[in-house]
Coordinates of C-alpha atoms in Angstrom, one line a residue:
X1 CA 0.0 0.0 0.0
X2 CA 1.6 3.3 -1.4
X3 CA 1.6 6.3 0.7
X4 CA -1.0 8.2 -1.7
X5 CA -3.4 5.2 -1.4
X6 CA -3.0 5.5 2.0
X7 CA -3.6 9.1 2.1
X8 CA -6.5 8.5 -0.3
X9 CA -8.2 6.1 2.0
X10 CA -8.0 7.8 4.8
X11 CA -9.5 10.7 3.4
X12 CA -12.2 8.6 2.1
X13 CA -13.0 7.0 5.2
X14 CA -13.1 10.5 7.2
X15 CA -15.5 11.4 5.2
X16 CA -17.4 8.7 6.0
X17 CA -16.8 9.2 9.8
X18 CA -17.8 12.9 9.6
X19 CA -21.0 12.1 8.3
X20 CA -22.1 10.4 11.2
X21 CA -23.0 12.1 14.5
X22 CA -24.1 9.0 16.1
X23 CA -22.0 7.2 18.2
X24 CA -23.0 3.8 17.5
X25 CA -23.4 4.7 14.1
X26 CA -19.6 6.0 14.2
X27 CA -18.5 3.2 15.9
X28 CA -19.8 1.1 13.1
X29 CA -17.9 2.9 10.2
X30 CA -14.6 2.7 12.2
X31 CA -14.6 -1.2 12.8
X32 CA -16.1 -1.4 9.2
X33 CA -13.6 0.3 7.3
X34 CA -10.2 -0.9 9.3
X35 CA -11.3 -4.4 8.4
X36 CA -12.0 -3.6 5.0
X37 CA -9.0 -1.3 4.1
X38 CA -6.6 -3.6 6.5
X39 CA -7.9 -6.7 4.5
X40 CA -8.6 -8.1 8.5
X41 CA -10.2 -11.4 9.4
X42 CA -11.7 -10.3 12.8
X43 CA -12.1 -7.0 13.8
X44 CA -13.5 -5.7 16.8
X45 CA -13.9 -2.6 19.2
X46 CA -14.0 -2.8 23.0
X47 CA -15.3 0.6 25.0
X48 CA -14.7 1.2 28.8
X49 CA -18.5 0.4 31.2
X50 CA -17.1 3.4 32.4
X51 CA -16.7 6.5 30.0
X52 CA -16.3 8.9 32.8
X53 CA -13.6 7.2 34.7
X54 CA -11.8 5.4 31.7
X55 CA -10.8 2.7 34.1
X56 CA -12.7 -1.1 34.6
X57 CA -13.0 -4.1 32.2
X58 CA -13.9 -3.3 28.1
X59 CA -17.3 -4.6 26.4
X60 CA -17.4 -5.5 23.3
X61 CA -20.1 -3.3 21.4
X62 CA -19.0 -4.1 17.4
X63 CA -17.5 -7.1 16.1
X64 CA -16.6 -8.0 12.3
X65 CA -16.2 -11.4 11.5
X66 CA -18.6 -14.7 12.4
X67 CA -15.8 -16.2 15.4
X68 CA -16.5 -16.5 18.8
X69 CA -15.1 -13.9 20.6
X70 CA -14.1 -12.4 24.1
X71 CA -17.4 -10.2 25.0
X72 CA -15.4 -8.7 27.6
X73 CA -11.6 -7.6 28.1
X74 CA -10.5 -7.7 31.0
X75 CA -8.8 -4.7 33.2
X76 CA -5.3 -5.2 35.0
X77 CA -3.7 -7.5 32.5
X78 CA 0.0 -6.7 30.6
X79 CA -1.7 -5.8 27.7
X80 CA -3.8 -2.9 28.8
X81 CA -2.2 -2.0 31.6
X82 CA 0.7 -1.2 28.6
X83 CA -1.9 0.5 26.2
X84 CA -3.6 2.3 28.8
X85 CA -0.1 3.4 30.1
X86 CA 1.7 4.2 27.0
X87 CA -1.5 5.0 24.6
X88 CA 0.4 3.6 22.1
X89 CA -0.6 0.9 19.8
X90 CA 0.8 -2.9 19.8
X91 CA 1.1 -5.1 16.9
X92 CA 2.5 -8.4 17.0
X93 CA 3.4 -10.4 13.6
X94 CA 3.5 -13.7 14.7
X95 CA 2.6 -15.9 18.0
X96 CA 5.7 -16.6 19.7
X97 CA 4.8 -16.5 23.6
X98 CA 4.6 -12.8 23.7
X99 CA 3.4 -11.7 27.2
X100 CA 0.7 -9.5 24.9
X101 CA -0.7 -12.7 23.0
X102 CA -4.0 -11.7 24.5
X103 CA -4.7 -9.8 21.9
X104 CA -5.6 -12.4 19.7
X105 CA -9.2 -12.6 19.9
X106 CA -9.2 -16.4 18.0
X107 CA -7.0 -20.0 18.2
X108 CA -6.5 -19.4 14.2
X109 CA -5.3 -16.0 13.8
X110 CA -1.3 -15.6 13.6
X111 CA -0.8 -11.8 13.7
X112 CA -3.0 -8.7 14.9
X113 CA -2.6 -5.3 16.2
X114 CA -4.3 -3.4 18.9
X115 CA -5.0 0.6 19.2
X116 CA -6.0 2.7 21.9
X117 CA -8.9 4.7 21.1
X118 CA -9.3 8.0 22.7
X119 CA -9.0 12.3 22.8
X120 CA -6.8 14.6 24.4
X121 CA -8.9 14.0 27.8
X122 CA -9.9 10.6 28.3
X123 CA -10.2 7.0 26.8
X124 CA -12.7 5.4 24.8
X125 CA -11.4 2.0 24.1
X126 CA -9.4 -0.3 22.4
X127 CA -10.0 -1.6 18.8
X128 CA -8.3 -5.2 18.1
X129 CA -7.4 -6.7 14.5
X130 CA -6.7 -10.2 13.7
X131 CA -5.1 -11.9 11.0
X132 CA -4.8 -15.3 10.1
X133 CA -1.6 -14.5 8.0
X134 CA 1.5 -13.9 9.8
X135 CA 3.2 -10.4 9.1
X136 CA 0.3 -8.6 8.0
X137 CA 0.0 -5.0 9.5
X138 CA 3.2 -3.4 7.8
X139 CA 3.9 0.2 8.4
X140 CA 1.5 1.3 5.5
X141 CA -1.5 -0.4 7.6
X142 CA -0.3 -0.1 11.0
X143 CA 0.0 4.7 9.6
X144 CA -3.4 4.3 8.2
X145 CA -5.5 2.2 11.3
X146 CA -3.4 4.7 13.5
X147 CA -4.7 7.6 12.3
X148 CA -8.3 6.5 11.0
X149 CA -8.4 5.5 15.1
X150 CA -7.0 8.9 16.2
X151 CA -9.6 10.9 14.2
X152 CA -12.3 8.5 15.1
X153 CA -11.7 8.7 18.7
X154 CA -12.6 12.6 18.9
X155 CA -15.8 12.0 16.6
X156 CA -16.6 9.4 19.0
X157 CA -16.3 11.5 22.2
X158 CA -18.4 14.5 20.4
X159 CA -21.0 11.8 19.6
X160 CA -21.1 10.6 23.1
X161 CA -21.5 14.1 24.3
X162 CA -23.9 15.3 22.1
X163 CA -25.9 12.1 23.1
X164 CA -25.9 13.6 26.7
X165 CA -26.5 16.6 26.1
X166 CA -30.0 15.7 23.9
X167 CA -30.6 13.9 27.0
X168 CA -30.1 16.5 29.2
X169 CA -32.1 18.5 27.1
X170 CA -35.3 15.7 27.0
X171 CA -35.1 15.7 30.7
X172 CA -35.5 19.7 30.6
X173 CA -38.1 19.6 28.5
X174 CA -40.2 17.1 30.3
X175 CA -39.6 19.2 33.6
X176 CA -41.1 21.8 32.3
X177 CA -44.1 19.9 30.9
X178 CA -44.3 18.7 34.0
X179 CA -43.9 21.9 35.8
X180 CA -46.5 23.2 33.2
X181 CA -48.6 20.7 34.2
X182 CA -48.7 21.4 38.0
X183 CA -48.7 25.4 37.5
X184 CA -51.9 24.8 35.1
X185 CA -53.6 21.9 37.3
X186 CA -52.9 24.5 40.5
X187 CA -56.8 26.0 41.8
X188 CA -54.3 28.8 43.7
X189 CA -53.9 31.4 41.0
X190 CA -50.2 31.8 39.6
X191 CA -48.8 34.9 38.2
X192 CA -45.4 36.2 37.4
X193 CA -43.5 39.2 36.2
X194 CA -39.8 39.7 34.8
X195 CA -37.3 42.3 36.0
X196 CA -39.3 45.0 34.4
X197 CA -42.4 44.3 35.7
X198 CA -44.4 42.8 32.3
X199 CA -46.5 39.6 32.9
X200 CA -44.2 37.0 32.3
X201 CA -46.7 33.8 33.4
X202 CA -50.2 33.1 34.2
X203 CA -51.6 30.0 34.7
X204 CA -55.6 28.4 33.9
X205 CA -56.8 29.4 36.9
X206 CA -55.6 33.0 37.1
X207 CA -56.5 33.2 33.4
X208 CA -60.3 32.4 34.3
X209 CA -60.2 34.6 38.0
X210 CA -58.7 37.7 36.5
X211 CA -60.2 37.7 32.7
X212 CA -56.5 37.3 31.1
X213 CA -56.0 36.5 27.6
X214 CA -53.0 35.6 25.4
X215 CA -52.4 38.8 24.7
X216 CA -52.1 40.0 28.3
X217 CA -48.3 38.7 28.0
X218 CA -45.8 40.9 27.6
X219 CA -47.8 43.9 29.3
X220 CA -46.9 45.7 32.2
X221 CA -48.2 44.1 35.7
X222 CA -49.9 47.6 36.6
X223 CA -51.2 48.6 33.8
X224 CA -53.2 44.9 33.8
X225 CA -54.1 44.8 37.2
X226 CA -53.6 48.2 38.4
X227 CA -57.6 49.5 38.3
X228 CA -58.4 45.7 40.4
X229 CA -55.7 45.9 42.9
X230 CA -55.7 49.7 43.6
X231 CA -52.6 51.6 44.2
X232 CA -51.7 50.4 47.9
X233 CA -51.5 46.8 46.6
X234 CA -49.7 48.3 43.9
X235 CA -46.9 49.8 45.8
X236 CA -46.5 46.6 48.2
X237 CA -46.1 44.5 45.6
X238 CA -43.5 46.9 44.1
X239 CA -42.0 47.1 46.9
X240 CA -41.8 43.1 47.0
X241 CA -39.4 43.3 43.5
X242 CA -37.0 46.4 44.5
X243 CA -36.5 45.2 48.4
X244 CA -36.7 41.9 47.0
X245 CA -38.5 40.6 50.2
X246 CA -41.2 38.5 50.5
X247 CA -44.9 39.3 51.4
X248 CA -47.3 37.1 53.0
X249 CA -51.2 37.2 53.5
X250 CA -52.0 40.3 51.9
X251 CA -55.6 40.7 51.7
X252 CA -57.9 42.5 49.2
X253 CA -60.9 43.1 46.8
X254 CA -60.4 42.4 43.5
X255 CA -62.6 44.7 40.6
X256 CA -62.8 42.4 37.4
X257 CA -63.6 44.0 34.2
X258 CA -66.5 42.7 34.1
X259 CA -67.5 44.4 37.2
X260 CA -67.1 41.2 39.3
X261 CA -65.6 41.7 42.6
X262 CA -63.4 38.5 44.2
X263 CA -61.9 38.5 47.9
X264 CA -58.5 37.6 47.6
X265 CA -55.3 36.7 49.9
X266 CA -52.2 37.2 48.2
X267 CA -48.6 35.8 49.0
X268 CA -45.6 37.9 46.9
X269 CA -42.4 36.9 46.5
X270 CA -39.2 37.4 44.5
X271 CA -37.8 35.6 42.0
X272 CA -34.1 34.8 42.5
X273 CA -31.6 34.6 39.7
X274 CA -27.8 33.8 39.4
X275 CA -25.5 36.2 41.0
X276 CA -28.7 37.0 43.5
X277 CA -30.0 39.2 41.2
X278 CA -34.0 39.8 40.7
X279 CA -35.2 38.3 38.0
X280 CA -39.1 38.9 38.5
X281 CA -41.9 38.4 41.2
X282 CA -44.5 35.5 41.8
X283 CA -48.3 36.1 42.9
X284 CA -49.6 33.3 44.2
X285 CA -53.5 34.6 44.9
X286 CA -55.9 32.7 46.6
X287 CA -59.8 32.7 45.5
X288 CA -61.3 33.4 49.3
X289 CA -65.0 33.6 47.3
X290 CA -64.6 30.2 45.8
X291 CA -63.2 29.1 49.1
X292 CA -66.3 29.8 51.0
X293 CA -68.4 28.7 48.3
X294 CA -66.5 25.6 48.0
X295 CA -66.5 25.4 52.1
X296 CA -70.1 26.0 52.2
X297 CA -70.9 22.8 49.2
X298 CA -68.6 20.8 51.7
X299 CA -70.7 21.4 54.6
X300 CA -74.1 20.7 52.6
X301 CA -72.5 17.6 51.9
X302 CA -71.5 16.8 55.0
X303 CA -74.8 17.3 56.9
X304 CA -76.7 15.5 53.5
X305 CA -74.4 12.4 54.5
X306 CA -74.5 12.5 58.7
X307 CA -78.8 13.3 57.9
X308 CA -78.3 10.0 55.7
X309 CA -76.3 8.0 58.5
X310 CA -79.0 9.5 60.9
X311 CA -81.6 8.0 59.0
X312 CA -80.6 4.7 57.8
X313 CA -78.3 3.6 60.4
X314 CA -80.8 2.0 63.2
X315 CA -83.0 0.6 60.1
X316 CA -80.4 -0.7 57.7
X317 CA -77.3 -2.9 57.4
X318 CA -73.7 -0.8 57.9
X319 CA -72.6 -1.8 54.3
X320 CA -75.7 -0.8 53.0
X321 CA -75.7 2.8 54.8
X322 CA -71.8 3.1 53.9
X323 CA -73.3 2.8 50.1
X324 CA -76.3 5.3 50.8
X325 CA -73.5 7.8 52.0
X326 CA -71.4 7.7 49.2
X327 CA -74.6 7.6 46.6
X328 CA -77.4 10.4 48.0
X329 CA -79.4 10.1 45.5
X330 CA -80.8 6.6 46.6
X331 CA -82.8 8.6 48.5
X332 CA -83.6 11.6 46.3
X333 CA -86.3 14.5 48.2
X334 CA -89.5 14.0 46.7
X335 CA -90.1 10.2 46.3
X336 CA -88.3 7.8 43.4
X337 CA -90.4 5.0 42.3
X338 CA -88.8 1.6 43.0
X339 CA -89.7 -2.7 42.2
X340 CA -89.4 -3.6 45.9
X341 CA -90.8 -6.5 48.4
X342 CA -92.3 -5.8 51.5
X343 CA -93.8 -7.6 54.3
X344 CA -95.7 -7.3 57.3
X345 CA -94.9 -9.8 60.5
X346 CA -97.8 -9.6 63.1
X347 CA -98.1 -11.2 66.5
X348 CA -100.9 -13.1 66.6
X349 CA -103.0 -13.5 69.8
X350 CA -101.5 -10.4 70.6
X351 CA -105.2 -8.6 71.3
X352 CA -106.4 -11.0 73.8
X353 CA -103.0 -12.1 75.3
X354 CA -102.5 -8.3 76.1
X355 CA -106.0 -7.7 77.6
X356 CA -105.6 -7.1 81.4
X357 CA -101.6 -7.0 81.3
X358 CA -99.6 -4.3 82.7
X359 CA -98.2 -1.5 80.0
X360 CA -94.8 -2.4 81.4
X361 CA -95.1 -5.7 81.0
X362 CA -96.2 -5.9 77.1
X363 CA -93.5 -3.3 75.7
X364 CA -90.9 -5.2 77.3
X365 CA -92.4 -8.7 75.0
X366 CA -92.6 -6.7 72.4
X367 CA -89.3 -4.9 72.7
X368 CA -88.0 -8.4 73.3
X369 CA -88.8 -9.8 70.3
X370 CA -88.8 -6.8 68.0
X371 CA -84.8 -6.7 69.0
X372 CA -84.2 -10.0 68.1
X373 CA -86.6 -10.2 64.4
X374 CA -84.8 -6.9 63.7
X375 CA -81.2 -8.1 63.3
X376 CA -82.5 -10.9 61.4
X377 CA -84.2 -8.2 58.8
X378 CA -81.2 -6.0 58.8
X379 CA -78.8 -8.7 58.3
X380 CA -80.4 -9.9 55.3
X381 CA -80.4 -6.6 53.7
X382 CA -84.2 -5.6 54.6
X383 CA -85.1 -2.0 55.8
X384 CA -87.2 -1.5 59.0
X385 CA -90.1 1.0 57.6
X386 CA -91.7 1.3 60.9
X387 CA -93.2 -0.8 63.4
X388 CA -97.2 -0.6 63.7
X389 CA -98.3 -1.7 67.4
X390 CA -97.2 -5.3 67.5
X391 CA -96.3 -5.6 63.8
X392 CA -93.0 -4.9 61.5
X393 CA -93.1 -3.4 58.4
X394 CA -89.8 -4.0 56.4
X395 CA -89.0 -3.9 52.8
X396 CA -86.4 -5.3 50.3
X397 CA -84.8 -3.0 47.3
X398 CA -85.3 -0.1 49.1
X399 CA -83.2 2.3 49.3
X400 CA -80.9 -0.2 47.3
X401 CA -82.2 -2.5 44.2
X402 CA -81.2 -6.1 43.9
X403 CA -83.6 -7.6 41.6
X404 CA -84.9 -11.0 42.5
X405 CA -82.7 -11.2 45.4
X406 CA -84.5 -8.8 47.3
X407 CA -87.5 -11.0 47.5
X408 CA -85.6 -14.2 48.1
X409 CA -83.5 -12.6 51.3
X410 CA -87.3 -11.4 52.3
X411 CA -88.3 -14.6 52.4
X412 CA -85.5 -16.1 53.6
X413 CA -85.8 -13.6 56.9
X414 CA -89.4 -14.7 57.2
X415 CA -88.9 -18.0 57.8
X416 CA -85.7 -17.3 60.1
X417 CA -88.6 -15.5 62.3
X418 CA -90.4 -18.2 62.9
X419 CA -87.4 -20.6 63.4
X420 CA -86.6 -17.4 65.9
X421 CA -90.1 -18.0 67.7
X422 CA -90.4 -22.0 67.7
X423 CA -86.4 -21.9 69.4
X424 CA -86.4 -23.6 72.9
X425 CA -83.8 -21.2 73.3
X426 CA -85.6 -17.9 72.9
X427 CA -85.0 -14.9 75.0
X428 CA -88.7 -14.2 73.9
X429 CA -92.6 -14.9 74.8
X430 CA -91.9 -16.4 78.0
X431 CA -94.5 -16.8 80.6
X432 CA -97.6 -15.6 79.7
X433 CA -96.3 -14.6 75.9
X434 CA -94.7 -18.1 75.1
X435 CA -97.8 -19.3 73.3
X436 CA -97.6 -15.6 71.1
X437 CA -97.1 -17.0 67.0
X438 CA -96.3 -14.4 64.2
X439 CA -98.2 -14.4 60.7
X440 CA -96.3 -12.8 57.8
X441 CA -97.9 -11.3 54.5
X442 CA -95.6 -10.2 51.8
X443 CA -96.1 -8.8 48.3
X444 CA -94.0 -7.5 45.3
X445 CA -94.0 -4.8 42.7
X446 CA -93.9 -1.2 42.2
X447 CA -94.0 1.3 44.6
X448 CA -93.1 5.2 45.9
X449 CA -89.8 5.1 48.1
X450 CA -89.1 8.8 50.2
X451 CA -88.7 10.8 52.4
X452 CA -92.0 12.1 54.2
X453 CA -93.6 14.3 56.3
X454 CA -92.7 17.9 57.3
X455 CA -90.2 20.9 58.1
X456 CA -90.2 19.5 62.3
X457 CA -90.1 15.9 61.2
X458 CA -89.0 13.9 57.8
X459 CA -89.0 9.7 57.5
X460 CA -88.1 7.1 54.6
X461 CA -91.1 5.5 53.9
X462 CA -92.6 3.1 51.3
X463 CA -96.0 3.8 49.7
X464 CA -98.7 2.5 47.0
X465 CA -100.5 -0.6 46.3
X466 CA -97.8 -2.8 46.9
X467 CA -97.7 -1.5 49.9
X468 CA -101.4 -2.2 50.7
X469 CA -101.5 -5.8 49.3
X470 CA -99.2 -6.6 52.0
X471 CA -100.4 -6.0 54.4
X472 CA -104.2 -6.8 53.5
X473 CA -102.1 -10.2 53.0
X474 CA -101.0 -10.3 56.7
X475 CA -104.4 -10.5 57.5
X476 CA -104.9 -13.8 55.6
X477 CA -102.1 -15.7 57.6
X478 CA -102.7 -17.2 59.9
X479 CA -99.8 -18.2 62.6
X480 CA -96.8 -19.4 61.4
X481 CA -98.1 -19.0 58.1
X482 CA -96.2 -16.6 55.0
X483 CA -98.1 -15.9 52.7
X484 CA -97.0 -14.1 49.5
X485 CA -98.1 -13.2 45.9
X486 CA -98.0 -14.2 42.4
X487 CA -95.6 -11.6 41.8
X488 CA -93.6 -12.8 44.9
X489 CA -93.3 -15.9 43.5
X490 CA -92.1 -15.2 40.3
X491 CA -88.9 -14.0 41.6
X492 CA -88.4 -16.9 43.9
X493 CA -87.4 -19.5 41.5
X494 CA -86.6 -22.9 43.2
X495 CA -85.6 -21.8 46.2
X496 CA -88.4 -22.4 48.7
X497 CA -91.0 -25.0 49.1
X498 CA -94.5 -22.9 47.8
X499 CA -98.1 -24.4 48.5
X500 CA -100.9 -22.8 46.4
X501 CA -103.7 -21.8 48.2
X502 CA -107.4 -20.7 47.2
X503 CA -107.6 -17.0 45.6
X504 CA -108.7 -14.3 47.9
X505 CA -110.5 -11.5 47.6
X506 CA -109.0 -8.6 49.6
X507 CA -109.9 -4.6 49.6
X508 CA -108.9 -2.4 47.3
X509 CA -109.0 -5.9 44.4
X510 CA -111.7 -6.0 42.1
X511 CA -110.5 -9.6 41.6
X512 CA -108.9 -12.3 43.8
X513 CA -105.5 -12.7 44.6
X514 CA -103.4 -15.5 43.4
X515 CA -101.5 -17.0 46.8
X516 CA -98.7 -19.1 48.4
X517 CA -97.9 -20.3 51.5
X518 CA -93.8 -20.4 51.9
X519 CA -93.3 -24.1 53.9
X520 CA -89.5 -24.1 53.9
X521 CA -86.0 -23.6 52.1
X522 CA -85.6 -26.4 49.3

């Protein structure tokens, strides 16, 4: 290889190095063409974990040539402790025991050459040639890989900077997105001038509170807000940028252009710059009329839920009242018309067994066994309506709808009543009450579910035919006996053992009802 075609490939292959501003992309062209214009059977280029620091074991990050290959060089050995030392490459023609015969990368190669890659400041890495011929890299070779390595090492450390600083630059950029994000997300309202005092920042929130549009940037701070603030404010607020002191809980009446007023508090500080210098003020307002008005919808919503909890919460399962609380309009002012069950459980006997008895004595049997049947109700999801002298009135799918379940669990708690009452272990109708039986009518469909009654006193009640049927139905049983409706039993399934009994005619139905008596859980 003549000098001149040396020269000329060089020049060729800089120019195809400074085309490149990648760095792997660089690293691919220097591997690339020392193989191709050294004629080389393996050719590949070890960089530093470490780019910083220079120091540690090489990886291999380009490799020409289909052998297997050392993915790693180790640090501390002769070789690169000499390369490292000296910076100078090392070529060796032949294998003949030379304490540098690591730098054959392969059993089959016979001569190679190795050359530190680096710039003026630190090291990039090593880039290893193999030959299977013995005296290959001659002078001509070893001037051009030399210098095609020189110049390749400062591209390479450009490229590797210029890579940093575009991520440097992406990490700026998605602060401030992020920091754009916050400033615009902020309900506080976020202003700020430069040095000279012209509105340098605003974010949503101001933009809506103070009437600021896109073309409000740029303009001077008092000329913008100098009729709303009034010239006191004014002067604090300059005095905040040439003292450059902060100011806290300033108070005030803000006059919109659009002849809104908004009671404010205001908090100024300076902006700092290098050196200590003043680059600008912030004015973070707060809204003290949305404040209250928020404040005031908070409290509204508070009492709505504790009235709620007030309500529901001797009447209704926990879990249910919890979901009540959270959804309000369950139990919307005014009535909502619900698909609910609802029954009536009566004592019967209770007339003549309470003729002659003490007061005392028949609130405590009926407290007694209105505690226990009670539980039963509001652990199986039902809602206590009301009791009626000696009888309960409960429902199922009010406030809370759950289709065909709500008659089943109505059901269910009917017949758990009278297991309740035939128990030998009752706490219950002793004495003169243990002979006391309940009857239970139940019926299903439409009705009007809400609150009733006045200013002094409101309750959640159930209302309409429904309603009516049921109870008319608890007159039909007889003790121990449930009886329900067609439309009970349609939503029932297989569930429970049914016996049909004769149609009755009740009040209030031109024609007679279609009943069942509930016998037990299939």
């Amino acid at each position: 290889m003549e000098r001149q075609s040396v020269l000329d490939e060089l020049v060729r292959a800089s120019s195809r190095l400074s085309s490149e501003s990648d760095f792997l992309s660089l690293v691919s062209v220097l591997v690339e063409q020392s193989a191709d214009h050294s004629r080389s059977d393996l050719a590949c280029l070890y960089v530093y974990d470490n780019p910083d620091s220079s120091t540690g074991p090489m990886r291999m990050i380009y490799r020409r040539g289909l052998r297997d290959v050392p993915n790693q060089i180790a640090e501390g050995t002769e070789l690169m402790d000499f390369v490292e030392e000296c910076g100078e490459a090392v070529v060796l023609s032949e294998r003949n025991g030379s304490p540098f015969d690591e730098l054959f990368l392969e059993g089959g190669m016979k001569s190679g050459i190795v050359l530190p890659v680096k710039t003026g400041r630190r090291r990039v890495g090593a880039l290893f040639l193999n030959s299977r011929e013995e005296r290959h890299y001659g002078n001509e070779r070893f001037r051009y890989l030399d210098s095609l390595t020189r110049l390749a090492g400062g591209l390479l450390e450009n490229a590797r900077l210029l890579k940093e600083l575009r991520e440097y630059l992406a990490k700026i950029e998605a602060l401030e997105r992020y920091q754009e994000s916050i400033f615009r997300s902020m309900t506080n309202l976020l202003v700020t001038t430069d040095k000279e005092g012209n509105i340098r920042y605003f974010n949503d929130a101001a933009a809506e509170a103070f009437e600021l549009q896109e073309q409000d940037m740029g303009i001077e701070f008092t000329d913008r807000f100098g009729k709303g603030l009034g010239k006191k404010m004014l002067n604090t607020i300059g005095k905040a940028r040439s003292d450059q002191r902060e100011y806290a809980g300033l108070e005030g009446i803000f006059k919109k252009p659009s002849g809104d007023e908004m009671d404010y508090a205001l908090n100024v500080a300076p902006l700092q710059g290098s050196g200590g210098r003043c680059d600008g003020i912030t004015l973070l307002f707060t809204d003290q009329t949305r404040e209250r008005d928020l404040k005031a919808q908070a409290d509204v919503a508070v009492e709505e839920r504790r009235h709620i909890k007030d309500m529901f919460s001797r009447y209704l399962s926990m879990d249910l009242v919890k979901n009540i609380m959270e959804n309000p309009d369950l139990v919307r002012p005014g009535g909502d018309k619900k698909t609910a069950t609802v029954f009536f459980a009566d004592i019967t006997g209770y007339t003549a067994f309470s003729e002659g008895k003490d007061p005392a004595y028949i609130i405590d049997v009926l407290n007694g066994f209105f505690n226990e049947a009670v539980e039963l109700v509001i652990d199986n999801h039902g809602y206590i309506d009301k009791f009626i002298g000696d009888c309960i009135m409960a429902a199922w799918g009010v406030p809370m709808k759950t289709d065909e379940e709500d008659a089943i669990l109505a059901v269910k708690s009917a017949l758990m009543i009278h297991e309740l009452v035939r128990s030998k272990d009752r706490t219950f109708f002793r004495g003169d009450a243990e002979k006391l039986k309940i009857s239970i009518g139940m019926a299903s469909g439409p009705l009007v579910a809400g609150n009733v009654g006045s200013s002094r006193r409101m309750d959640y009640t159930v209302l309409g035919d429904t309603v009516n049927t049921a109870a008319r139905l608890e007159s039909v049983a007889t003790a121990e006996e449930i009886i329900i409706t067609q439309s009970t039993r349609d939503l029932l399934g297989d569930h429970f053992k049914l016996e049909e009994r004769k149609p009755v005619k009740v009040k209030g139905k031109e024609k007679p009802l279609v009943i069942f008596n509930v016998k037990g859980i299939n």
